[in-house]
Coordinates of C-alpha atoms (C1' of nucleotides) in Angstrom, one line a residue:
Chain A
M1 CA 92.2 56.2 -87.4
A2 CA 94.1 53.6 -85.5
E3 CA 96.8 51.7 -87.3
A4 CA 95.3 48.3 -86.5
T5 CA 91.9 49.3 -87.7
R6 CA 93.3 50.7 -91.0
R7 CA 95.4 47.5 -91.5
L8 CA 92.3 45.3 -91.7
G9 CA 90.9 46.7 -95.0
R10 CA 87.5 47.8 -95.8
R11 CA 86.1 44.3 -96.0
E12 CA 87.1 43.1 -92.5
R13 CA 86.2 46.4 -91.0
S14 CA 82.7 46.3 -92.5
K15 CA 82.3 42.7 -91.1
R16 CA 83.3 43.8 -87.6
A17 CA 81.0 46.7 -87.7
K18 CA 78.1 44.5 -88.7
L19 CA 78.8 42.0 -86.0
E20 CA 78.8 44.9 -83.5
R21 CA 75.5 46.1 -84.8
I22 CA 74.0 42.6 -84.6
T23 CA 75.3 42.1 -81.1
A24 CA 73.9 45.4 -80.0
A25 CA 70.6 44.9 -81.7
A26 CA 70.1 41.3 -80.4
S27 CA 71.3 42.3 -76.9
A28 CA 68.8 45.2 -76.7
L29 CA 65.8 43.3 -78.2
F30 CA 66.4 40.1 -76.1
A31 CA 66.7 42.1 -72.9
E32 CA 63.5 44.1 -73.6
H33 CA 61.2 41.4 -74.9
G34 CA 62.8 38.0 -74.2
V35 CA 64.2 35.6 -76.8
D36 CA 60.9 34.1 -77.7
D37 CA 59.2 37.3 -78.4
V38 CA 61.9 38.6 -80.8
T39 CA 62.1 37.5 -84.4
T40 CA 65.3 37.2 -86.4
Q41 CA 63.7 39.6 -88.8
Q42 CA 63.4 42.2 -86.1
I43 CA 67.1 41.8 -85.2
A44 CA 68.2 42.0 -88.8
E45 CA 66.1 45.1 -89.3
A46 CA 67.5 46.7 -86.1
A47 CA 71.0 45.8 -87.2
D48 CA 70.3 47.2 -90.6
I49 CA 71.2 44.1 -92.5
G50 CA 69.3 41.6 -94.7
T51 CA 67.6 38.6 -93.0
G52 CA 69.9 36.2 -94.8
T53 CA 73.0 38.1 -93.7
L54 CA 72.2 37.6 -90.0
F55 CA 72.7 33.8 -90.5
L56 CA 76.2 34.4 -91.9
Y57 CA 77.1 35.8 -88.5
A58 CA 75.2 33.4 -86.3
K59 CA 74.1 30.1 -87.7
T60 CA 71.0 29.9 -85.5
K61 CA 68.9 32.1 -83.2
G62 CA 70.4 30.2 -80.3
E63 CA 73.9 31.1 -81.3
L64 CA 72.8 34.7 -81.3
L65 CA 71.7 34.4 -77.7
L66 CA 75.0 32.7 -76.8
L67 CA 76.8 35.6 -78.5
V68 CA 74.9 38.1 -76.3
Q69 CA 75.0 36.2 -73.0
N70 CA 78.6 34.8 -73.0
V71 CA 79.8 38.3 -72.2
H72 CA 77.6 38.6 -69.2
Y73 CA 78.5 35.1 -68.0
A74 CA 82.2 35.8 -68.3
A75 CA 81.8 39.0 -66.3
A76 CA 79.8 37.2 -63.6
L77 CA 82.5 34.6 -63.3
Q78 CA 85.0 37.3 -62.8
R79 CA 82.9 38.8 -59.9
G80 CA 82.5 35.3 -58.5
R81 CA 86.2 34.7 -58.4
A82 CA 86.8 37.9 -56.5
A83 CA 84.1 37.1 -54.0
A84 CA 85.3 33.5 -53.5
A85 CA 88.8 34.8 -52.7
R86 CA 87.4 36.6 -49.7
E87 CA 86.0 33.4 -48.2
S88 CA 87.9 31.1 -45.9
E89 CA 85.8 28.0 -45.9
A90 CA 85.2 25.6 -48.8
V91 CA 81.4 25.6 -49.2
A92 CA 81.2 29.3 -48.6
A93 CA 83.9 29.9 -51.2
V94 CA 82.2 27.8 -53.8
V95 CA 78.8 29.4 -53.2
A96 CA 80.4 32.8 -53.4
L97 CA 81.9 31.9 -56.7
L98 CA 78.7 30.7 -58.2
T99 CA 76.3 33.3 -56.8
P100 CA 77.0 36.0 -59.4
V101 CA 76.6 33.4 -62.1
V102 CA 73.1 32.5 -60.8
A103 CA 72.2 36.1 -60.5
C104 CA 73.4 36.8 -64.0
N105 CA 71.4 33.9 -65.3
R106 CA 68.2 35.1 -63.6
V107 CA 68.2 38.7 -64.8
Q108 CA 65.6 37.5 -67.3
V109 CA 64.5 34.0 -66.5
D110 CA 63.4 32.8 -70.0
N111 CA 66.6 34.1 -71.6
G112 CA 68.7 32.5 -68.9
R113 CA 67.0 29.1 -69.3
T114 CA 67.2 29.2 -73.1
Y115 CA 70.9 30.1 -72.8
L116 CA 71.5 27.0 -70.7
R117 CA 69.5 24.9 -73.1
E118 CA 71.6 26.1 -76.0
M119 CA 74.8 25.6 -74.0
V120 CA 74.0 22.0 -73.3
F121 CA 72.1 20.9 -76.4
G122 CA 73.3 23.3 -79.1
D123 CA 75.9 22.5 -81.8
P124 CA 79.3 22.4 -80.1
T125 CA 81.1 23.1 -83.4
E126 CA 79.7 26.6 -83.5
P127 CA 82.0 29.3 -82.3
R128 CA 79.8 31.0 -79.8
H129 CA 78.9 27.6 -78.4
A130 CA 82.5 26.7 -78.0
E131 CA 83.0 30.0 -76.2
A132 CA 80.3 29.2 -73.8
L133 CA 81.8 25.8 -73.0
T134 CA 85.1 27.5 -72.4
I135 CA 83.6 29.7 -69.8
V136 CA 81.9 26.7 -68.2
G137 CA 85.3 25.1 -68.2
E138 CA 86.8 28.1 -66.5
T139 CA 84.1 28.0 -63.9
E140 CA 85.0 24.4 -63.2
Q141 CA 88.7 25.2 -63.0
A142 CA 88.0 28.0 -60.5
T143 CA 85.8 25.6 -58.5
A144 CA 88.6 23.0 -58.6
G145 CA 91.1 25.6 -57.4
L146 CA 88.9 26.4 -54.4
L147 CA 88.5 22.7 -53.5
A148 CA 92.3 22.2 -53.7
Q149 CA 92.9 25.3 -51.6
H150 CA 90.4 24.7 -48.9
L151 CA 90.1 20.9 -48.7
G152 CA 93.5 19.9 -50.1
L153 CA 92.1 17.7 -52.9
D154 CA 94.6 16.6 -55.5
E155 CA 94.1 17.9 -59.1
A156 CA 92.2 14.8 -60.4
E157 CA 89.7 14.7 -57.6
A158 CA 89.2 18.4 -57.5
T159 CA 88.5 18.4 -61.3
T160 CA 86.0 15.6 -60.9
V161 CA 84.2 17.1 -58.0
A162 CA 84.2 20.5 -59.7
R163 CA 82.5 18.9 -62.7
V164 CA 79.8 17.6 -60.4
I165 CA 79.3 21.0 -58.9
S166 CA 79.0 22.4 -62.4
A167 CA 76.3 19.8 -63.0
I168 CA 74.5 20.9 -59.8
L169 CA 74.7 24.5 -60.9
L170 CA 73.4 24.0 -64.4
L171 CA 70.6 21.7 -63.5
T172 CA 69.4 23.7 -60.5
M173 CA 69.3 26.9 -62.7
A174 CA 67.6 25.0 -65.5
S175 CA 65.1 23.1 -63.4
G176 CA 61.5 23.8 -64.1
E177 CA 60.7 23.8 -60.4
H178 CA 62.8 26.9 -59.9
V179 CA 61.3 29.1 -62.6
G180 CA 59.7 31.2 -60.0
S181 CA 62.4 31.1 -57.4
S182 CA 64.6 34.1 -56.4
V183 CA 68.4 34.1 -56.8
E184 CA 68.8 33.5 -53.1
E185 CA 66.5 30.4 -53.1
I186 CA 68.4 28.9 -56.0
V187 CA 71.7 29.6 -54.3
Q188 CA 70.4 28.0 -51.2
A189 CA 69.4 24.8 -53.1
I190 CA 72.9 24.8 -54.6
R191 CA 74.5 25.3 -51.2
T192 CA 72.6 22.4 -49.7
Q193 CA 73.8 20.1 -52.5
V194 CA 77.4 21.3 -52.4
R195 CA 77.5 20.9 -48.6
A196 CA 76.1 17.3 -49.0
I197 CA 78.7 16.2 -51.4
L198 CA 81.6 17.8 -49.5
A199 CA 80.4 16.6 -46.1
G200 CA 82.8 13.7 -45.9
R201 CA 85.6 15.8 -47.4
I202 CA 85.2 18.6 -44.9
L203 CA 85.7 16.1 -42.0
D204 CA 88.7 14.8 -43.8
G205 CA 90.0 18.3 -44.2
V206 CA 89.5 19.0 -40.5
D207 CA 91.1 15.8 -39.6
S208 CA 94.2 16.3 -41.8
A209 CA 94.5 19.8 -40.4
R210 CA 94.6 18.4 -36.9
R211 CA 97.2 15.8 -37.7
Chain B
M1 CA 34.5 -7.7 -75.6
A2 CA 35.8 -6.9 -72.1
E3 CA 33.3 -5.3 -69.7
A4 CA 35.6 -2.4 -68.9
T5 CA 36.1 -1.6 -72.6
R6 CA 32.3 -1.7 -73.4
R7 CA 31.6 0.5 -70.4
L8 CA 33.6 3.4 -71.8
G9 CA 31.3 4.2 -74.7
R10 CA 32.2 4.7 -78.3
R11 CA 33.7 8.1 -77.8
E12 CA 36.2 7.1 -75.1
R13 CA 37.1 3.9 -76.9
S14 CA 37.8 5.8 -80.1
K15 CA 40.0 8.3 -78.3
R16 CA 42.1 5.5 -76.7
A17 CA 42.4 3.7 -80.0
K18 CA 43.7 7.0 -81.6
L19 CA 46.2 7.5 -78.8
E20 CA 47.4 3.9 -79.4
R21 CA 47.8 4.5 -83.1
I22 CA 49.6 7.8 -82.5
T23 CA 52.0 6.2 -80.0
A24 CA 52.7 3.3 -82.4
A25 CA 53.2 5.6 -85.4
A26 CA 55.5 8.0 -83.5
S27 CA 57.4 5.2 -81.9
A28 CA 58.1 3.5 -85.2
L29 CA 59.0 6.6 -87.1
F30 CA 61.1 8.1 -84.4
A31 CA 63.0 4.9 -84.0
E32 CA 63.6 4.5 -87.7
H33 CA 64.5 8.0 -88.8
G34 CA 65.2 10.0 -85.6
V35 CA 63.0 12.8 -84.2
D36 CA 64.4 15.5 -86.3
D37 CA 63.8 13.7 -89.6
V38 CA 60.2 12.9 -88.9
T39 CA 57.5 15.5 -89.5
T40 CA 54.3 15.8 -87.4
Q41 CA 52.4 15.4 -90.8
Q42 CA 54.0 12.0 -91.3
I43 CA 53.0 10.9 -87.9
A44 CA 49.5 12.1 -88.3
E45 CA 49.3 10.3 -91.7
A46 CA 50.7 7.0 -90.3
A47 CA 48.2 7.2 -87.4
D48 CA 45.5 7.9 -89.9
I49 CA 44.3 11.2 -88.3
G50 CA 44.2 14.8 -89.3
T51 CA 47.3 17.0 -88.6
G52 CA 45.3 19.1 -86.2
T53 CA 44.1 16.1 -84.3
L54 CA 47.6 15.1 -83.4
F55 CA 48.0 18.2 -81.3
L56 CA 44.9 17.4 -79.3
Y57 CA 46.8 14.4 -78.0
A58 CA 50.2 15.9 -77.7
K59 CA 50.6 19.6 -77.4
T60 CA 54.0 19.7 -79.0
K61 CA 56.3 17.4 -81.0
G62 CA 58.4 17.2 -77.9
E63 CA 55.5 15.8 -75.9
L64 CA 55.1 13.2 -78.5
L65 CA 58.7 12.1 -77.9
L66 CA 58.1 12.0 -74.2
L67 CA 55.0 9.9 -74.7
V68 CA 57.1 7.3 -76.6
Q69 CA 60.2 7.3 -74.5
N70 CA 58.7 7.4 -71.0
V71 CA 57.7 3.8 -71.4
H72 CA 61.3 2.7 -72.2
Y73 CA 62.7 4.9 -69.4
A74 CA 60.4 3.3 -66.9
A75 CA 61.3 -0.2 -68.0
A76 CA 65.0 0.6 -67.9
L77 CA 64.6 1.9 -64.3
Q78 CA 62.9 -1.4 -63.4
R79 CA 65.8 -3.4 -64.8
G80 CA 68.2 -1.0 -62.9
R81 CA 66.5 -1.6 -59.6
A82 CA 66.8 -5.4 -60.1
A83 CA 70.5 -5.1 -61.0
A84 CA 71.2 -2.7 -58.0
A85 CA 69.7 -5.2 -55.6
R86 CA 72.4 -7.7 -56.5
E87 CA 75.2 -5.4 -55.6
S88 CA 76.6 -5.1 -52.1
E89 CA 78.6 -1.9 -52.3
A90 CA 77.3 1.7 -52.7
V91 CA 79.0 2.9 -55.8
A92 CA 78.5 -0.4 -57.6
A93 CA 74.9 -0.5 -56.7
V94 CA 74.2 3.1 -57.9
V95 CA 76.0 2.4 -61.1
A96 CA 74.1 -0.8 -61.6
L97 CA 70.9 1.2 -61.1
L98 CA 71.8 3.8 -63.7
T99 CA 73.4 1.7 -66.3
P100 CA 70.2 0.5 -68.0
V101 CA 68.9 4.1 -68.0
V102 CA 72.0 5.1 -69.9
A103 CA 71.8 2.2 -72.3
C104 CA 68.1 3.0 -72.9
N105 CA 68.9 6.6 -73.6
R106 CA 71.6 5.8 -76.1
V107 CA 69.7 3.4 -78.3
Q108 CA 69.4 6.3 -80.7
V109 CA 71.6 9.2 -79.6
D110 CA 69.7 12.1 -81.1
N111 CA 66.4 10.9 -79.7
G112 CA 67.9 10.3 -76.3
R113 CA 69.4 13.8 -76.1
T114 CA 66.2 15.4 -77.4
Y115 CA 64.3 13.5 -74.8
L116 CA 66.5 14.9 -72.1
R117 CA 66.2 18.3 -73.5
E118 CA 62.4 18.1 -73.4
M119 CA 62.5 16.7 -69.9
V120 CA 64.5 19.6 -68.5
F121 CA 63.3 22.5 -70.6
G122 CA 59.8 21.4 -71.7
D123 CA 56.5 22.6 -70.2
P124 CA 56.1 20.9 -66.8
T125 CA 52.3 21.4 -66.9
E126 CA 52.0 19.0 -69.8
P127 CA 51.0 15.4 -68.8
R128 CA 53.8 13.5 -70.5
H129 CA 56.3 15.9 -69.2
A130 CA 55.0 15.4 -65.6
E131 CA 55.1 11.7 -66.2
A132 CA 58.8 11.9 -67.2
L133 CA 59.6 14.0 -64.1
T134 CA 57.8 11.4 -62.0
I135 CA 60.2 8.7 -63.4
V136 CA 63.1 10.9 -62.6
G137 CA 61.8 11.3 -59.1
E138 CA 61.5 7.6 -58.8
T139 CA 65.1 7.2 -60.0
E140 CA 66.2 9.6 -57.3
Q141 CA 64.2 7.8 -54.7
A142 CA 65.7 4.5 -55.8
T143 CA 69.2 6.1 -55.6
A144 CA 68.4 7.5 -52.2
G145 CA 67.3 4.1 -51.0
L146 CA 70.7 2.6 -52.0
L147 CA 72.6 5.3 -50.3
A148 CA 70.6 4.8 -47.1
Q149 CA 71.1 1.0 -47.3
H150 CA 74.8 0.9 -48.1
L151 CA 76.1 4.0 -46.4
G152 CA 73.5 4.6 -43.7
L153 CA 72.7 8.1 -44.8
D154 CA 69.6 9.6 -43.2
E155 CA 66.6 10.4 -45.4
A156 CA 67.4 14.1 -45.9
E157 CA 71.0 13.6 -46.9
A158 CA 70.2 10.6 -49.0
T159 CA 67.6 12.6 -50.9
T160 CA 70.0 15.5 -51.5
V161 CA 72.9 13.3 -52.6
A162 CA 70.5 11.3 -54.9
R163 CA 69.5 14.6 -56.5
V164 CA 73.1 15.4 -57.2
I165 CA 73.6 11.9 -58.7
S166 CA 70.6 12.6 -60.9
A167 CA 72.2 15.8 -62.1
I168 CA 75.4 13.9 -62.9
L169 CA 73.4 11.3 -64.8
L170 CA 71.4 13.8 -66.9
L171 CA 74.3 16.1 -67.7
T172 CA 76.7 13.3 -68.5
M173 CA 74.2 11.8 -70.9
A174 CA 73.3 15.2 -72.4
S175 CA 76.8 16.5 -72.7
G176 CA 78.0 17.2 -76.2
E177 CA 81.4 15.7 -75.5
H178 CA 79.7 12.3 -75.1
V179 CA 77.8 12.2 -78.4
G180 CA 80.1 9.7 -79.8
S181 CA 80.8 7.7 -76.6
S182 CA 79.7 4.2 -75.9
V183 CA 77.3 3.3 -73.1
E184 CA 80.3 1.9 -71.1
E185 CA 82.3 5.1 -71.5
I186 CA 79.4 7.2 -70.2
V187 CA 78.8 4.8 -67.3
Q188 CA 82.5 5.0 -66.5
A189 CA 82.3 8.8 -66.5
I190 CA 79.3 8.6 -64.1
R191 CA 81.1 6.0 -61.9
T192 CA 84.1 8.3 -61.5
Q193 CA 81.9 11.2 -60.5
V194 CA 79.7 9.2 -58.1
R195 CA 82.8 7.7 -56.5
A196 CA 84.3 11.1 -56.0
I197 CA 81.3 12.5 -54.2
L198 CA 80.8 9.5 -52.1
A199 CA 84.5 9.1 -51.2
G200 CA 84.2 10.8 -47.8
R201 CA 81.0 8.9 -47.1
I202 CA 82.4 5.5 -47.8
L203 CA 85.2 6.1 -45.3
D204 CA 82.6 7.2 -42.8
G205 CA 80.6 4.1 -43.6
V206 CA 83.6 1.8 -43.1
D207 CA 84.4 3.6 -39.9
S208 CA 80.9 3.3 -38.5
A209 CA 80.8 -0.4 -39.5
R210 CA 84.0 -0.9 -37.5
R211 CA 82.8 0.8 -34.4
Chain C
dA1 C1' 93.2 52.0 -113.9
dC2 C1' 91.1 47.5 -115.6
dT3 C1' 89.9 42.7 -115.0
dC4 C1' 88.3 39.2 -112.6
dA5 C1' 88.1 35.6 -109.2
dA6 C1' 86.7 35.4 -104.4
dT7 C1' 84.1 36.7 -100.8
dG8 C1' 80.0 38.9 -98.8
dA9 C1' 75.1 40.4 -98.9
dT10 C1' 70.4 39.9 -100.0
dG11 C1' 65.4 38.8 -99.6
dA12 C1' 62.1 35.9 -101.8
dG13 C1' 61.4 31.3 -101.0
dT14 C1' 61.0 26.8 -98.2
dA15 C1' 59.9 23.7 -94.6
dC16 C1' 57.6 22.7 -90.7
dA17 C1' 55.4 23.1 -86.0
dC18 C1' 51.4 24.6 -84.6
dT19 C1' 46.4 27.2 -84.7
dC20 C1' 41.6 28.0 -85.5
dA21 C1' 37.2 28.5 -87.7
dG22 C1' 34.3 25.4 -89.4
dT23 C1' 32.3 20.6 -89.5
dA24 C1' 31.1 16.0 -87.9
dA25 C1' 30.2 12.6 -84.5
dT26 C1' 28.4 11.4 -80.1
dG27 C1' 25.5 11.2 -76.2
dT28 C1' 21.3 13.1 -73.9
dT29 C1' 16.9 14.7 -73.0
dG30 C1' 11.9 14.9 -73.8
Chain D
dC1 C1' 13.2 9.3 -82.7
dA2 C1' 14.1 14.3 -83.1
dA3 C1' 16.3 18.1 -81.6
dC4 C1' 19.9 19.7 -79.3
dA5 C1' 24.3 20.4 -76.6
dT6 C1' 28.7 18.9 -76.2
dT7 C1' 32.8 17.2 -77.5
dA8 C1' 36.0 15.7 -81.0
dC9 C1' 38.1 16.2 -85.7
dT10 C1' 39.9 18.5 -89.6
dG11 C1' 43.1 20.7 -92.9
dA12 C1' 43.9 25.0 -94.9
dG13 C1' 46.2 28.7 -93.0
dT14 C1' 49.9 31.3 -90.2
dG15 C1' 54.3 32.6 -88.2
dT16 C1' 58.9 32.1 -88.2
dA17 C1' 63.6 30.1 -88.4
dC18 C1' 66.5 29.2 -91.9
dT19 C1' 68.2 28.5 -97.2
dC20 C1' 69.8 29.5 -101.6
dA21 C1' 70.2 31.4 -106.2
dT22 C1' 71.5 35.7 -107.5
dC23 C1' 73.7 40.0 -107.3
dA24 C1' 77.3 43.4 -105.2
dT25 C1' 81.8 44.6 -103.4
dT26 C1' 86.4 44.0 -102.7
dG27 C1' 91.2 43.8 -103.6
dA28 C1' 95.1 41.1 -106.0
dG29 C1' 97.3 40.8 -110.2
dT30 C1' 98.8 43.1 -114.3

DNA sequence: ACTCAATGATGAGTACACTCAGTAATGTTG
DNA sequence: CAACATTACTGAGTGTACTCATCATTGAGT
């Protein structure tokens, strides 16, 4: 047994194991049936814990979804960062950054939309929610970095524009009109909007490069 | 009795009266206690109808909130249009357009956020939801009009940028970080973002005016 | 090793949005 | 007006997220 694991004591170890089982159970059930067709009872049963216990680990069913999806979102962001680094133009880079996030969110449309709903409207004091907001913040930072790099925006402006792009991303994914759309269609809608808000900037960029 | 009212027949008149009572009851109760602290039972009771009947008129509690709030939103948009017409610069005009909407949304913060949630994530096939989306569409059109007028954007671009501004508006109002903010603080946040995405365009506008 | 506070787990219970099988009201037809 | 078809209304019932009083486990202090 690893030193660190032993150090924790039975109590802490048991708690971690339970959280593991809850995560695994929720992850599997949500993926197979969709959030709305899974009851918290089922998850508790699958995790082999009491129904009340579940709510010691996640205050609401929504938090449970955040717990499961945050991991995937973070991984998608990682892939996006790598893809964006391979692009040499601002819009293309931003789109490359966001595409894996969209793809990840659309694996199961209902779960993806519910995830967004929880993220925006859930209780920000809850830990998994805070985690989600952190990842959104990282996405914005990554976007801001690309804007600074490719268009030479200063930090303040890059941050503001990145927030706008974040809003575009979230609302385009959440929008009811896109429930039946493919990943590529959604990415296209995002691209159009990003291009539009950067239009003036790109000219500036080109101009400043010429000078 | 008015000709039109008599023409409808007892049945239709009774239905309209009921919808009136439901609207009035929901409006009063939501305003006083907030959506989350009012039960559908209470509303049914106040409207003097059976609990099941309520759901013949609004499929969900969320639809009931949309029913109540759409009216206020539409009125706010009207006020915004008037205010925007008095402005002579793009950012100021857009902000003037949106300010009453923000103010209207913040009268009761919880109700406002829940309204936004229903709007974005509710069932778009429901009539009150569709109504809400129409008003959002009108807001976007009004915004697009201002962009065309003050910056000379063509229709396609104006529409796209207007949609982005709509996303800014919705997410800034919905954001958990603004739950405690005043209307002016939220408007300021929106102004900053709008200014940032129009920055390049405003320069273009000035340039084209000079030519 | 024993005691005992402190922390964790439990599942029957609660609250509430929403349903549906049964009933009443309305308009229509002969 | 009677008989009927259609539409609207009803509230007891249902499913489910979440709570809370009670019990179990742990580990620190002696």
